[in-house]
Structure formats: C-alpha cells, structure tokens
Short mmCIF file of C-alpha atoms and ligand atoms in Angstrom, two decimals:
data_model
loop_
_atom_site.label_atom_id
_atom_site.label_comp_id
_atom_site.label_asym_id
_atom_site.label_seq_id
_atom_site.Cartn_x
_atom_site.Cartn_y
_atom_site.Cartn_z
CA MET A 7 0.14 -0.04 0.01
CA ASN A 8 1.33 3.36 -0.79
CA ILE A 9 0.94 5.35 2.44
CA SER A 10 0.78 8.79 0.68
CA GLU A 11 -2.47 7.84 -0.65
CA PRO A 12 -5.30 8.16 1.98
CA LEU A 13 -7.44 4.81 1.78
CA THR A 14 -10.90 4.38 3.70
CA ILE A 15 -13.05 1.34 3.39
CA ARG A 16 -16.85 1.78 3.54
CA MET A 17 -18.90 -1.50 3.91
CA TYR A 18 -22.37 -0.33 2.24
CA GLU A 19 -23.32 2.57 0.12
CA ARG A 20 -25.68 4.00 2.98
CA ASP A 21 -22.85 4.07 5.59
CA ASN A 22 -22.16 7.54 6.87
CA VAL A 23 -18.69 6.62 8.21
CA ALA A 24 -15.55 4.67 6.72
CA ILE A 25 -12.63 3.19 8.37
CA VAL A 26 -9.13 4.32 7.75
CA ALA A 27 -7.08 1.51 6.17
CA ASN A 28 -3.65 3.20 6.08
CA ASP A 29 -0.98 1.74 8.55
CA GLY A 30 -0.39 4.30 11.22
CA GLY A 31 -3.78 5.87 10.33
CA LEU A 32 -4.23 9.43 8.60
CA PRO A 33 -3.08 12.99 9.75
CA PRO A 34 -5.40 15.98 9.88
CA GLY A 35 -5.64 17.67 6.50
CA ALA A 36 -5.33 14.38 4.75
CA VAL A 37 -7.49 14.56 1.78
CA LEU A 38 -9.59 11.41 0.59
CA PRO A 39 -10.36 10.54 -3.01
CA SER A 40 -13.76 12.05 -2.17
CA GLY A 41 -12.24 15.55 -1.55
CA LEU A 42 -13.20 15.15 1.99
CA VAL A 43 -10.51 16.79 4.48
CA LEU A 44 -9.74 15.06 7.73
CA ARG A 45 -10.46 17.72 10.62
CA GLU A 46 -8.21 15.45 13.03
CA ARG A 47 -5.96 12.47 13.18
CA VAL A 48 -7.92 9.17 12.73
CA PRO A 49 -5.98 6.09 13.89
CA GLN A 50 -5.80 2.95 11.34
CA GLY A 51 -9.03 0.94 11.72
CA HIS A 52 -11.03 3.88 13.22
CA LYS A 53 -13.99 5.69 11.66
CA VAL A 54 -13.98 8.94 9.74
CA ALA A 55 -17.56 10.71 9.34
CA LEU A 56 -18.22 10.85 5.53
CA VAL A 57 -20.92 13.51 6.09
CA ASP A 58 -22.16 16.01 8.74
CA ILE A 59 -24.03 13.85 11.23
CA GLU A 60 -26.72 15.50 13.42
CA ALA A 61 -27.12 14.93 17.16
CA ASP A 62 -29.08 11.79 17.95
CA ALA A 63 -28.70 10.81 14.02
CA PRO A 64 -27.67 7.22 13.67
CA VAL A 65 -24.18 6.39 12.62
CA LEU A 66 -24.34 3.68 10.32
CA ARG A 67 -21.58 0.85 9.41
CA TYR A 68 -22.49 -2.57 7.62
CA GLY A 69 -25.67 -0.63 6.80
CA ILE A 70 -27.03 -0.44 10.31
CA PRO A 71 -26.98 1.88 13.07
CA ILE A 72 -24.22 1.13 15.46
CA GLY A 73 -24.81 3.92 17.60
CA HIS A 74 -26.52 7.50 17.62
CA ALA A 75 -24.36 10.54 17.83
CA LEU A 76 -24.37 12.14 21.27
CA ASN A 77 -23.70 15.49 19.69
CA ALA A 78 -23.35 16.89 16.13
CA ILE A 79 -20.17 15.32 14.23
CA ALA A 80 -18.83 17.36 11.30
CA ALA A 81 -17.74 15.61 8.18
CA GLY A 82 -14.02 14.55 8.49
CA SER A 83 -13.92 13.94 12.14
CA TRP A 84 -12.84 10.86 14.08
CA VAL A 85 -15.90 8.89 15.21
CA HIS A 86 -14.95 6.95 18.39
CA GLU A 87 -16.97 5.29 21.13
CA ARG A 88 -17.30 8.51 23.28
CA LEU A 89 -19.34 10.27 20.49
CA LEU A 90 -21.71 7.23 20.39
CA LYS A 91 -24.91 6.16 22.31
CA MET A 92 -25.25 2.47 21.82
CA PRO A 93 -28.58 1.15 20.80
CA ASP A 94 -30.46 -1.39 22.93
CA ALA A 95 -30.23 -4.93 21.83
CA ARG A 96 -32.75 -6.31 19.32
CA GLY A 97 -35.70 -7.93 21.20
CA LEU A 98 -36.30 -11.61 20.82
CA ASP A 99 -39.86 -11.26 19.70
CA GLY A 100 -41.04 -10.81 16.24
CA LEU A 101 -37.87 -11.93 14.38
CA PRO A 102 -37.86 -13.10 10.86
CA ILE A 103 -38.06 -16.60 10.91
CA SER A 104 -36.39 -18.74 7.82
CA THR A 105 -37.26 -15.85 5.50
CA VAL A 106 -34.06 -16.08 3.48
CA LYS A 107 -33.80 -18.81 1.18
CA PRO A 108 -30.67 -18.56 -0.58
CA PRO A 109 -30.23 -20.71 -3.86
CA PRO A 110 -28.59 -23.96 -2.78
CA LEU A 111 -24.66 -23.62 -3.20
CA PRO A 112 -23.41 -25.87 -5.64
CA ALA A 113 -21.53 -29.01 -4.44
CA LEU A 114 -17.58 -28.90 -4.14
CA ASP A 115 -16.47 -32.35 -4.92
CA GLY A 116 -13.06 -33.97 -5.36
CA HIS A 117 -11.12 -32.28 -2.19
CA THR A 118 -9.81 -34.70 0.23
CA PHE A 119 -7.40 -34.85 3.05
CA GLU A 120 -5.38 -37.58 4.86
CA GLY A 121 -7.04 -38.18 8.11
CA PHE A 122 -7.29 -41.00 10.95
CA ARG A 123 -10.73 -42.92 10.74
CA ASN A 124 -12.36 -43.83 13.98
CA ALA A 125 -14.76 -46.58 15.14
CA ASP A 126 -17.56 -44.22 15.77
CA GLY A 127 -17.31 -42.52 12.25
CA THR A 128 -15.35 -39.32 12.91
CA VAL A 129 -12.18 -38.45 11.57
CA GLY A 130 -9.08 -37.30 13.32
CA THR A 131 -6.50 -34.77 12.11
CA ARG A 132 -3.98 -35.75 14.76
CA ASN A 133 -3.08 -38.73 16.80
CA ILE A 134 -3.03 -37.90 20.43
CA LEU A 135 -3.24 -39.70 23.62
CA ALA A 136 -5.35 -37.43 25.88
CA ILE A 137 -5.51 -38.50 29.48
CA THR A 138 -8.95 -37.24 31.12
CA THR A 139 -9.10 -35.97 34.76
CA THR A 140 -12.09 -35.95 36.95
CA VAL A 141 -10.91 -33.32 39.09
CA GLN A 142 -8.09 -30.61 39.39
CA CYS A 143 -6.46 -32.34 42.46
CA VAL A 144 -4.77 -34.75 40.17
CA ALA A 145 -3.37 -32.33 37.97
CA GLY A 146 0.04 -32.04 39.29
CA VAL A 147 0.45 -35.71 39.39
CA LEU A 148 -0.73 -36.19 35.80
CA ASP A 149 1.66 -33.52 34.56
CA PHE A 150 4.42 -35.37 36.21
CA ALA A 151 3.34 -38.51 34.45
CA VAL A 152 2.91 -36.88 31.04
CA GLN A 153 6.53 -35.55 31.14
CA ARG A 154 7.81 -38.97 31.83
CA ILE A 155 5.41 -40.55 29.08
CA LYS A 156 6.74 -37.94 26.64
CA ALA A 157 10.36 -38.67 27.53
CA GLU A 158 10.33 -42.45 27.95
CA LEU A 159 7.39 -43.91 26.06
CA LEU A 160 6.17 -41.40 23.14
CA PRO A 161 9.71 -42.01 21.07
CA LYS A 162 8.86 -45.69 20.94
CA PHE A 163 5.45 -44.86 19.10
CA ALA A 164 6.29 -42.92 16.00
CA ASN A 165 2.86 -42.61 14.73
CA VAL A 166 1.60 -40.80 17.85
CA ASP A 167 1.70 -37.04 17.67
CA ASP A 168 1.57 -36.20 21.30
CA VAL A 169 0.40 -37.10 24.84
CA ILE A 170 -1.72 -34.37 26.63
CA GLY A 171 -3.43 -34.27 29.97
CA LEU A 172 -7.04 -32.77 29.85
CA GLU A 173 -6.85 -30.53 32.95
CA HIS A 174 -9.40 -28.29 34.31
CA THR A 175 -10.68 -26.58 37.32
CA TYR A 176 -13.81 -28.48 37.80
CA GLY A 177 -14.76 -31.85 39.53
CA CYS A 178 -14.95 -30.79 43.15
CA GLY A 179 -16.16 -27.85 45.40
CA VAL A 180 -19.02 -27.44 43.00
CA ALA A 181 -22.71 -27.69 43.26
CA ILE A 182 -22.87 -30.84 40.86
CA ASP A 183 -26.61 -31.15 40.72
CA ALA A 184 -27.41 -27.38 40.18
CA PRO A 185 -28.95 -26.30 36.92
CA GLY A 186 -26.13 -25.48 34.48
CA ALA A 187 -23.80 -28.13 36.09
CA GLU A 188 -24.45 -30.53 33.33
CA ILE A 189 -22.62 -28.16 30.93
CA PRO A 190 -19.11 -28.44 32.36
CA ILE A 191 -19.64 -32.49 32.81
CA ARG A 192 -20.66 -32.93 29.38
CA THR A 193 -18.13 -30.63 27.96
CA LEU A 194 -15.37 -32.64 29.58
CA ARG A 195 -17.13 -35.89 28.63
CA HIS A 196 -17.35 -34.76 24.97
CA ILE A 197 -13.72 -33.64 24.83
CA SER A 198 -12.71 -37.12 26.01
CA LEU A 199 -14.41 -38.31 22.82
CA ASN A 200 -12.65 -35.71 20.34
CA PRO A 201 -11.82 -37.29 17.15
CA ASN A 202 -8.25 -36.38 17.57
CA PHE A 203 -8.07 -39.00 20.25
CA GLY A 204 -9.03 -42.17 18.72
CA GLY A 205 -11.63 -43.17 20.99
CA GLU A 206 -8.93 -44.08 23.63
CA VAL A 207 -10.42 -43.14 26.90
CA MET A 208 -8.40 -43.12 29.97
CA VAL A 209 -9.19 -41.38 33.27
CA VAL A 210 -7.11 -40.33 36.15
CA SER A 211 -9.16 -39.75 39.46
CA LEU A 212 -8.43 -38.84 42.88
CA GLY A 213 -11.17 -41.00 44.54
CA CYS A 214 -13.02 -38.74 46.90
CA GLU A 215 -14.29 -36.22 44.36
CA LYS A 216 -17.89 -35.27 43.47
CA LEU A 217 -17.36 -35.76 39.74
CA GLN A 218 -16.70 -39.68 40.08
CA PRO A 219 -15.39 -41.44 36.85
CA GLU A 220 -18.67 -43.36 35.98
CA ARG A 221 -20.59 -39.90 36.30
CA LEU A 222 -18.09 -38.32 33.89
CA MET A 223 -18.04 -41.40 31.48
CA PRO A 224 -21.44 -43.48 32.03
CA PRO A 225 -21.56 -46.78 30.49
CA GLY A 226 -22.59 -46.31 26.73
CA THR A 227 -20.95 -43.01 26.16
CA PHE A 228 -17.70 -44.22 24.99
CA GLU A 229 -16.44 -47.10 22.80
CA ILE A 230 -14.60 -50.08 24.31
CA VAL A 231 -11.64 -50.56 22.15
CA ASP A 232 -9.75 -53.09 23.95
CA GLU A 233 -11.65 -56.27 24.27
CA ARG A 234 -9.16 -57.86 26.77
CA ASN A 235 -10.80 -55.74 29.55
CA VAL A 236 -14.14 -57.08 28.54
CA ALA A 237 -12.93 -60.61 28.86
CA ASP A 238 -11.73 -59.93 32.55
CA VAL A 239 -13.70 -62.50 35.01
CA GLY A 240 -16.84 -60.76 36.28
CA ALA A 241 -16.03 -57.40 34.35
CA SER A 242 -19.10 -55.30 34.65
CA GLU A 243 -19.86 -52.23 32.34
CA GLU A 244 -18.18 -49.95 34.77
CA ALA A 245 -15.20 -51.95 34.98
CA LYS A 246 -14.33 -51.40 31.36
CA LEU A 247 -13.68 -47.79 31.90
CA ASP A 248 -9.71 -47.33 32.20
CA VAL A 249 -9.37 -45.43 35.57
CA VAL A 250 -6.33 -44.77 37.67
CA CYS A 251 -7.54 -43.78 41.02
CA LEU A 252 -4.76 -41.93 43.05
CA GLN A 253 -6.37 -42.97 46.41
CA ASP A 254 -6.60 -46.55 45.50
CA GLU A 255 -5.09 -48.63 48.63
CA ALA A 256 -2.81 -50.50 46.03
CA HIS A 257 -0.81 -47.25 45.67
CA VAL A 258 2.06 -46.83 48.03
CA GLY A 259 3.99 -43.55 47.54
CA PHE A 260 3.94 -41.37 44.57
CA MET A 261 6.08 -43.41 42.16
CA SER A 262 3.52 -46.11 42.19
CA MET A 263 0.83 -43.67 41.07
CA ILE A 264 3.04 -42.51 38.17
CA GLU A 265 3.96 -46.12 37.31
CA SER A 266 0.28 -46.89 37.06
CA ILE A 267 -0.48 -44.02 34.84
CA MET A 268 2.49 -44.83 32.67
CA ARG A 269 1.66 -48.65 32.47
CA GLN A 270 -2.07 -47.91 31.34
CA ALA A 271 -1.07 -45.13 28.87
CA GLU A 272 1.39 -47.56 27.31
CA GLU A 273 -1.56 -49.88 26.13
CA HIS A 274 -3.19 -46.82 24.71
CA LEU A 275 -0.24 -45.75 22.81
CA GLU A 276 0.23 -49.15 21.27
CA ARG A 277 -3.19 -48.99 19.96
CA LEU A 278 -2.98 -45.43 18.73
CA ASN A 279 0.33 -46.16 17.25
CA ALA A 280 -1.38 -48.81 14.79
CA ARG A 281 -3.60 -46.11 13.28
CA ARG A 282 -2.52 -44.77 9.90
CA ARG A 283 -3.82 -41.93 7.86
CA GLU A 284 -6.10 -42.63 5.03
CA THR A 285 -7.58 -40.41 2.18
CA VAL A 286 -11.02 -39.09 3.18
CA PRO A 287 -13.31 -36.61 1.52
CA ALA A 288 -13.17 -32.93 2.88
CA SER A 289 -16.63 -33.65 4.22
CA GLU A 290 -14.99 -35.27 7.28
CA LEU A 291 -13.82 -31.71 8.46
CA VAL A 292 -15.46 -30.52 11.57
CA VAL A 293 -14.24 -26.86 11.62
CA GLY A 294 -14.87 -24.34 14.49
CA VAL A 295 -14.43 -20.82 13.66
CA GLN A 296 -13.97 -17.86 16.24
CA CYS A 297 -12.24 -14.62 16.44
CA GLY A 298 -10.18 -12.85 19.23
CA GLY A 299 -8.36 -9.62 19.93
CA SER A 300 -10.59 -8.08 16.93
CA ASP A 301 -10.22 -4.85 15.45
CA ALA A 302 -12.20 -2.76 12.92
CA PHE A 303 -10.48 -4.83 10.10
CA SER A 304 -11.92 -8.24 11.42
CA GLY A 305 -15.27 -7.63 9.71
CA VAL A 306 -13.62 -6.23 6.35
CA THR A 307 -10.86 -8.84 5.77
CA ALA A 308 -10.40 -11.90 8.00
CA ASN A 309 -13.86 -12.62 8.81
CA PRO A 310 -15.30 -12.48 5.43
CA ALA A 311 -12.43 -14.55 4.07
CA VAL A 312 -13.34 -17.02 6.74
CA GLY A 313 -17.12 -16.67 5.68
CA PHE A 314 -16.34 -17.35 2.23
CA CYS A 315 -14.13 -20.35 3.07
CA THR A 316 -17.16 -21.57 5.45
CA ASP A 317 -19.47 -21.48 2.26
CA LEU A 318 -16.65 -23.68 0.50
CA LEU A 319 -16.56 -26.26 3.57
CA VAL A 320 -20.49 -26.25 3.62
CA ARG A 321 -20.44 -26.98 -0.29
CA ALA A 322 -18.05 -29.69 0.31
CA GLY A 323 -20.24 -31.39 2.69
CA ALA A 324 -18.29 -30.66 5.91
CA ALA A 325 -19.33 -29.50 9.33
CA VAL A 326 -18.74 -25.78 10.36
CA MET A 327 -19.41 -24.33 13.66
CA PHE A 328 -19.63 -20.50 14.42
CA SER A 329 -20.27 -19.45 18.16
CA GLU A 330 -19.81 -16.48 20.49
CA THR A 331 -23.18 -15.60 21.52
CA THR A 332 -22.78 -12.13 22.63
CA GLU A 333 -20.84 -11.40 19.37
CA VAL A 334 -23.65 -12.42 17.29
CA ARG A 335 -26.51 -11.21 19.56
CA ASP A 336 -26.93 -7.92 17.75
CA GLY A 337 -27.30 -9.69 14.55
CA ILE A 338 -30.06 -12.19 15.60
CA ASP A 339 -32.42 -11.34 13.00
CA GLN A 340 -29.92 -12.21 10.32
CA LEU A 341 -29.39 -15.56 12.10
CA THR A 342 -33.11 -16.42 12.57
CA SER A 343 -33.95 -15.47 8.91
CA ARG A 344 -31.20 -17.83 7.67
CA ALA A 345 -32.37 -20.91 9.65
CA THR A 346 -33.57 -23.67 7.60
CA THR A 347 -36.52 -24.48 9.66
CA PRO A 348 -38.70 -22.44 12.31
CA GLU A 349 -37.60 -25.21 14.91
CA VAL A 350 -33.58 -24.24 14.32
CA ALA A 351 -34.62 -20.54 14.38
CA GLN A 352 -36.53 -21.14 17.84
CA ARG A 353 -33.34 -23.11 19.23
CA MET A 354 -31.20 -19.85 18.38
CA ILE A 355 -33.63 -17.75 19.95
CA ASP A 356 -33.87 -20.00 23.12
CA GLU A 357 -30.04 -19.91 23.38
CA MET A 358 -29.80 -16.09 22.98
CA ALA A 359 -32.53 -15.63 25.69
CA TRP A 360 -30.70 -18.08 28.02
CA TYR A 361 -27.47 -15.94 27.55
CA ASP A 362 -29.24 -12.86 28.15
CA ALA A 363 -30.69 -14.09 31.33
CA TYR A 364 -27.23 -15.46 32.10
CA LEU A 365 -25.60 -12.14 31.67
CA GLN A 366 -28.31 -10.17 33.68
CA ARG A 367 -27.65 -12.51 36.95
CA GLY A 368 -24.50 -10.79 36.84
CA LYS A 369 -25.81 -7.39 36.38
CA VAL A 370 -24.30 -6.82 33.22
CA ASP A 371 -25.29 -7.13 29.39
CA ARG A 372 -23.68 -7.78 25.96
CA SER A 373 -21.86 -4.37 26.11
CA ALA A 374 -19.65 -5.78 28.80
CA ASN A 375 -18.03 -7.71 25.90
CA THR A 376 -15.78 -5.26 24.22
CA THR A 377 -12.17 -4.79 25.40
CA PRO A 378 -9.93 -1.89 25.60
CA GLY A 379 -7.79 -3.32 22.56
CA ASN A 380 -11.07 -3.84 20.52
CA LYS A 381 -11.72 -0.09 21.01
CA LYS A 382 -8.10 0.86 20.30
CA GLY A 383 -8.55 -1.09 17.12
CA GLY A 384 -11.52 1.00 16.00
CA LEU A 385 -14.53 -1.08 17.24
CA SER A 386 -16.76 1.48 19.18
CA ASN A 387 -19.02 -1.12 20.77
CA ILE A 388 -20.64 -4.56 20.60
CA VAL A 389 -22.99 -3.75 17.68
CA GLU A 390 -20.19 -2.72 15.54
CA LYS A 391 -18.17 -5.90 16.76
CA ALA A 392 -21.05 -8.25 16.15
CA MET A 393 -21.68 -6.99 12.71
CA GLY A 394 -17.99 -7.95 11.79
CA SER A 395 -17.94 -11.05 13.72
CA ILE A 396 -21.17 -12.75 12.21
CA VAL A 397 -19.75 -12.69 8.67
CA LYS A 398 -17.46 -15.64 9.72
CA SER A 399 -20.92 -17.71 9.09
CA GLY A 400 -20.89 -16.96 5.44
CA SER A 401 -23.92 -17.07 3.72
CA ALA A 402 -25.13 -20.72 3.85
CA PRO A 403 -28.50 -21.61 5.40
CA ILE A 404 -27.96 -22.61 9.39
CA SER A 405 -29.28 -26.10 9.67
CA ASN A 406 -28.22 -26.98 13.11
CA VAL A 407 -27.87 -25.50 16.70
CA LEU A 408 -25.92 -27.06 19.65
CA SER A 409 -26.21 -25.88 23.34
CA PRO A 410 -22.93 -25.56 25.28
CA GLY A 411 -20.96 -28.80 25.60
CA GLU A 412 -23.17 -30.79 23.41
CA LYS A 413 -21.57 -33.04 20.46
CA LEU A 414 -22.20 -32.27 17.00
CA LYS A 415 -23.86 -34.96 15.04
CA ALA A 416 -24.86 -32.81 11.84
CA LYS A 417 -22.91 -31.83 8.69
CA GLY A 418 -23.48 -28.33 7.45
CA LEU A 419 -23.62 -24.99 9.21
CA THR A 420 -24.21 -24.97 12.93
CA TYR A 421 -24.82 -22.27 15.38
CA ALA A 422 -22.73 -23.76 18.49
CA ALA A 423 -23.82 -21.45 21.42
CA THR A 424 -20.80 -20.51 23.47
CA PRO A 425 -19.30 -17.46 25.49
CA ALA A 426 -17.07 -15.41 23.29
CA SER A 427 -14.24 -16.10 25.48
CA ASP A 428 -11.56 -17.45 23.23
CA PHE A 429 -10.60 -20.45 25.68
CA ILE A 430 -14.22 -21.28 26.57
CA CYS A 431 -15.23 -21.16 23.09
CA GLY A 432 -12.34 -23.15 22.00
CA THR A 433 -12.93 -25.66 24.70
CA LEU A 434 -16.64 -26.09 23.85
CA GLN A 435 -15.87 -26.34 20.10
CA LEU A 436 -13.57 -29.16 21.13
CA ALA A 437 -16.38 -30.89 22.96
CA ALA A 438 -18.65 -30.60 19.88
CA GLY A 439 -16.06 -32.65 17.92
CA MET A 440 -13.99 -30.17 16.13
CA ASN A 441 -10.93 -31.32 14.53
CA LEU A 442 -9.66 -28.08 12.94
CA HIS A 443 -9.91 -24.73 14.37
CA VAL A 444 -9.77 -21.26 12.49
CA PHE A 445 -9.18 -18.16 14.59
CA THR A 446 -9.01 -14.46 13.20
CA THR A 447 -7.39 -11.72 15.14
CA GLY A 448 -6.68 -8.12 14.48
CA ARG A 449 -4.87 -7.04 17.61
CA GLY A 450 -2.84 -10.32 17.66
CA THR A 451 -2.99 -13.06 19.90
CA PRO A 452 -0.66 -16.25 20.20
CA TYR A 453 -3.60 -18.49 20.80
CA GLY A 454 -3.44 -22.53 20.59
CA LEU A 455 -4.85 -25.54 21.63
CA ALA A 456 -3.08 -28.90 22.44
CA ALA A 457 -5.71 -31.05 21.02
CA VAL A 458 -6.51 -29.61 17.43
CA PRO A 459 -4.40 -27.48 15.09
CA VAL A 460 -5.43 -23.82 15.31
CA ILE A 461 -5.04 -21.82 11.86
CA LYS A 462 -4.60 -18.09 12.75
CA VAL A 463 -5.88 -15.38 10.11
CA ALA A 464 -4.35 -11.88 10.71
CA THR A 465 -6.84 -8.90 9.67
CA ARG A 466 -4.16 -6.45 8.87
CA SER A 467 -0.79 -6.64 6.90
CA ASP A 468 1.03 -4.87 9.74
CA LEU A 469 0.35 -7.50 12.21
CA ALA A 470 1.14 -10.24 9.79
CA ARG A 471 4.34 -8.62 9.13
CA ARG A 472 5.26 -8.12 12.84
CA TRP A 473 3.90 -11.59 14.01
CA HIS A 474 5.24 -13.51 10.90
CA ASP A 475 5.93 -16.48 12.78
CA LEU A 476 2.62 -16.56 14.61
CA MET A 477 0.18 -15.94 11.99
CA ASP A 478 -0.64 -18.52 9.48
CA VAL A 479 -2.64 -16.45 6.82
CA ASN A 480 -2.57 -12.78 6.09
CA ALA A 481 -6.20 -11.35 5.11
CA GLY A 482 -4.75 -7.88 5.44
CA THR A 483 -3.87 -8.43 1.80
CA ILE A 484 -7.86 -7.76 0.85
CA ALA A 485 -7.42 -4.17 2.59
CA ASP A 486 -4.21 -3.55 0.85
CA GLY A 487 -6.09 -4.39 -2.47
CA THR A 488 -3.53 -7.30 -3.50
CA ALA A 489 -5.81 -9.87 -3.00
CA THR A 490 -9.69 -10.38 -2.86
CA ILE A 491 -11.83 -11.97 -0.25
CA GLU A 492 -12.18 -15.15 -2.53
CA ASP A 493 -8.46 -15.46 -2.95
CA VAL A 494 -7.85 -15.74 0.75
CA GLY A 495 -10.76 -17.80 1.34
CA TRP A 496 -9.42 -20.42 -1.03
CA GLU A 497 -5.83 -20.05 0.48
CA LEU A 498 -7.34 -20.80 3.78
CA PHE A 499 -9.37 -23.88 2.49
CA ASN A 500 -6.32 -25.42 0.92
CA LEU A 501 -4.22 -24.70 3.89
CA MET A 502 -6.73 -26.42 6.09
CA LEU A 503 -6.73 -29.50 3.99
CA GLU A 504 -2.89 -29.64 4.39
CA VAL A 505 -2.91 -28.96 7.90
CA ALA A 506 -5.63 -31.57 8.48
CA SER A 507 -3.33 -34.12 6.76
CA GLY A 508 -0.54 -33.53 8.98
CA LYS A 509 1.57 -32.30 5.91
CA LYS A 510 1.72 -28.81 7.45
CA LYS A 511 2.05 -27.52 10.99
CA THR A 512 0.66 -24.22 12.05
CA TRP A 513 2.76 -21.79 13.97
CA ALA A 514 0.87 -22.64 17.31
CA GLU A 515 1.76 -26.15 16.76
CA GLN A 516 5.11 -25.42 15.73
CA TRP A 517 5.90 -23.31 19.01
CA LYS A 518 3.63 -25.74 20.81
CA LEU A 519 1.43 -22.84 22.16
CA HIS A 520 -1.31 -24.48 24.27
CA ASN A 521 -3.91 -22.56 26.14
CA ALA A 522 -5.48 -24.21 28.99
CA LEU A 523 -8.98 -25.92 28.67
CA VAL A 524 -11.52 -23.61 30.36
CA LEU A 525 -14.94 -25.33 31.13
CA PHE A 526 -18.01 -22.94 31.03
CA ASN A 527 -19.74 -23.57 34.43
CA PRO A 528 -22.75 -21.27 34.86
CA ALA A 529 -23.46 -23.20 38.17
CA PRO A 530 -22.57 -22.18 41.63
CA VAL A 531 -19.04 -23.16 43.43
CA THR A 532 -19.31 -24.43 46.97
CA1 CA B 619 -13.42 -15.41 21.06
#
C-alpha cells in the first residue's frame, strides 16, 4: 500500500462512516479521494465521518446503526466510542424466521485430506493420547506422569503425535446437581471423545471427588476398544472404563501412582500407534471458527474470508460451527432469517434468551464484551463488533444449533452457542467434535490448543508482518488491495486440507503454544 494515498473502506453505500485503512492512520488535513478533508488525526481502523451527522442521528456501518451521535459530528471527524450512544439489543420477539432462502450452493467435490478414521465414524486430524481427569486435584501428578510418558514412552510410538493431560478446574467444590452443572460435565465427557483422541479413553481420578469417573463417562458414552478388559472375569460395564485412582489402596507412594498411569498409558499408545492416515473426503472436516483480539478490520478482511471459506466447506459437505453468543446477539435477525426451519430459529432464540438471562444475573449485558484493545482497534461497541463477527458464518443456511457442551452430529452450518471468551469457546468447540480450528485476530493473539491445530488469520498486513511466525494467513492483503476475499478464502481452504493431513503444522503447533481448557460452568461453586 502506498501510504501517501489516503485509503478508507466503507462497507455499504448508505454508511455515513468509513474506516481508515492506512498503516499508522491518517493525519489532520489528509484529503480523501472524495475531496473530504480530515479535521483531526484518525488512527488505523477507526471511523471517519463522511458527512455531517446531526445529534441523535444514527451512525451507520455495515448498513445498520452501530450507535447514535451524542452531539453533532462534522464531516471529516474521528468517530470514536465516546461520541456514540449504543442502541439497545434487538428484542427476541417478532424476529424474521427462515425468510431468507438462498439458492442452494453448488456441491464442491473432489477435495480430500489424509485423516485417521475412528470406530465411531469421526475422523481425526492428529493422533493424540489424551488422559482425562475428573478433578483438578490430580493435575500435578498427571503432569509429572505426562512429562515422563513424553520422555520415555512416546519416542517408541512414531505414529502418535502427542500425549496431553486434559486438565481443568472442575470436579469438586462445585454444586454438581445445580441447574447448569451438566454443561461442564458433558463438555469434559465430549472432549474426551474428540476425534483426535482415537476413542482411547483413559481417566485419572483422585477418589473422593464429586465428579466420579462413572458420572463423567457413564456406560454407553464411550467405545471399548480393548476387548481384553471385557473378557476379565466378572467385568461389569463400569469396570471397562480405564481409571487410575490415586487414592486406591494399592498405591504406596507417589511413584506407584506414576507407574500406574504410565503402564495404562502404554496400552493406549500401542493401539494409537497402529492407526494410519487414509484419504478421506473434505466432508469429514469439523471446523470451529472464532475470533479474538478483534479490530475494525476483522469484519472487512479476515472474517469475510473465513465466511467465504465456510461456504466452501458447507459446499464440500463438511461441518462448520460458528459461536460466540454475545458477538452475534446484535445480528440475531440475520441468523433467524437464515435458519433452515422454524425449529432451528427457535433454538437460536432460546440460546440467546438463556444467555441474556445469564448476563443479567451478573447485572451486565452484552456491552460488557468489548475490550480496551477492541476499542483501540476501532471497534466502538458490541454492535459494530457483532456485525463484523457474524460474517464468519458466510451465507449458507443455518441448519443446526448446539447448546454449550453438546456433541455435534450433523454436517452443514451449525450455530454452537458458547461464550465469546477465546478459551471457553475453543473448549466447547472441542467438545462438539471439532478437528480443525480457525481463529481470526486483528490486535494479535498467540492462541493455540493442544488437541487440535489452530490456523490463525491476521486481519491486517502490519500484524502479519510483525507476527510473521505466529500468523498462518494474512487477510490484510484484502485491505491492501492485493488479494480478494475469494483469494484468501481459497488460500485458507487449501491450507486447511494440508494442515488436516498433517503435511503442514500451524505456527501454534510449531511453537507448542497451548492454552488451557476452560470449562464453562454457569452453576455455583461451593
Ligand atoms: Ca473469541
């Protein structure tokens, strides 16, 4: 981009503001191609008034009011959040239901990747031994064991990518029968069954905790891969679950616990090591998309490119989840109108209503979502952020809805209701069965997960340049004018197939950047 030429981006014809695209922003006196002269400095990503805006008049971006002017704003002014009054959230009554019937997208055939087929029909993109825990108390012991497994056992099993402990803060000291407690429990259960773990369920338990192993993994929720256990004399259904219980009287001393975990882990490693990648259609991808550290470019570059890619995935018969309830709440009418059936629309409304009530209990609303960094990046409020966030969902009909912690069973486009918190959203998408994660960022975040590859997409070329060894795709080229949304969407789609096949590692994998699993627990802690 030639920085001497002022460049602004207006999303819709009727918008009365545009964002400044130039690195470093524009100085006072800069003249836009329209002849408009800037009255003050406008930072990159921030809005400039294109016309005089009267007091109380709507400020329009994405063709909708993102706020109303508190006082008159002169053309050429910097329009920031302190000049705006945020509109109330759209009510949940009288929404358009299944009114948009886009023509069916043409099928996209012939795209494949190399994945690990599982007995339950899912496909993994990595081959990982994940050791589940029932309670945080065992985390230190498990971590000690995992370090030894990595050093002493993993080198013997060349086809296994990694060994991880599924640590979390749940399991005891919680009101385990309270409404809402089923969310963290089923989340943990379903994460243990993520396609990347090959159906090898192994649990480390303390013994006295509220979340007992059989409550975490009731009979029938997991497949028994090892028939030897079933043949044990008098083996009951419960006995099939592979549990190492630290308080078991057989354990004398710390090393006895570590040796038990290692011995059990080795059996799972042997079976995982026998797995081989095979060619599978792109329809076996289960992709979770989310954003974090967003800026005003998120909705202009990276998220539209992800939205284009979402459409490609749906056309290829894959499953795609978009989430982050507070970041789509202001676009609920767009979502209900795209629902394939009134039932799907109603489920979305129910999830939004539940979340509104959840926030209300804490005496906040959706406006609590935006961060100082969002605002510095030009996003004035949650309405503007939501309009940019929702475009990750592309244009396909929304055919399915998941409540937090539920497991996905359908292909196509799913609204998986989750908080917008990066770690909680990622954790819930893992539980849904995600085998590939796409994450867009404008401010920059080194986010990564141990369980699935995370492809990170930068919204701006400046970020992509500075974080060249953390960002996998630069969507800033769209704002620079050197690539189109379609170009970057296809680049992302092709990269996904390579990453899913294990032929390419994401930067987060390369550096082993692994954020914690954070369970969503709306129920009380005791
Ligand atoms: Ca997020």
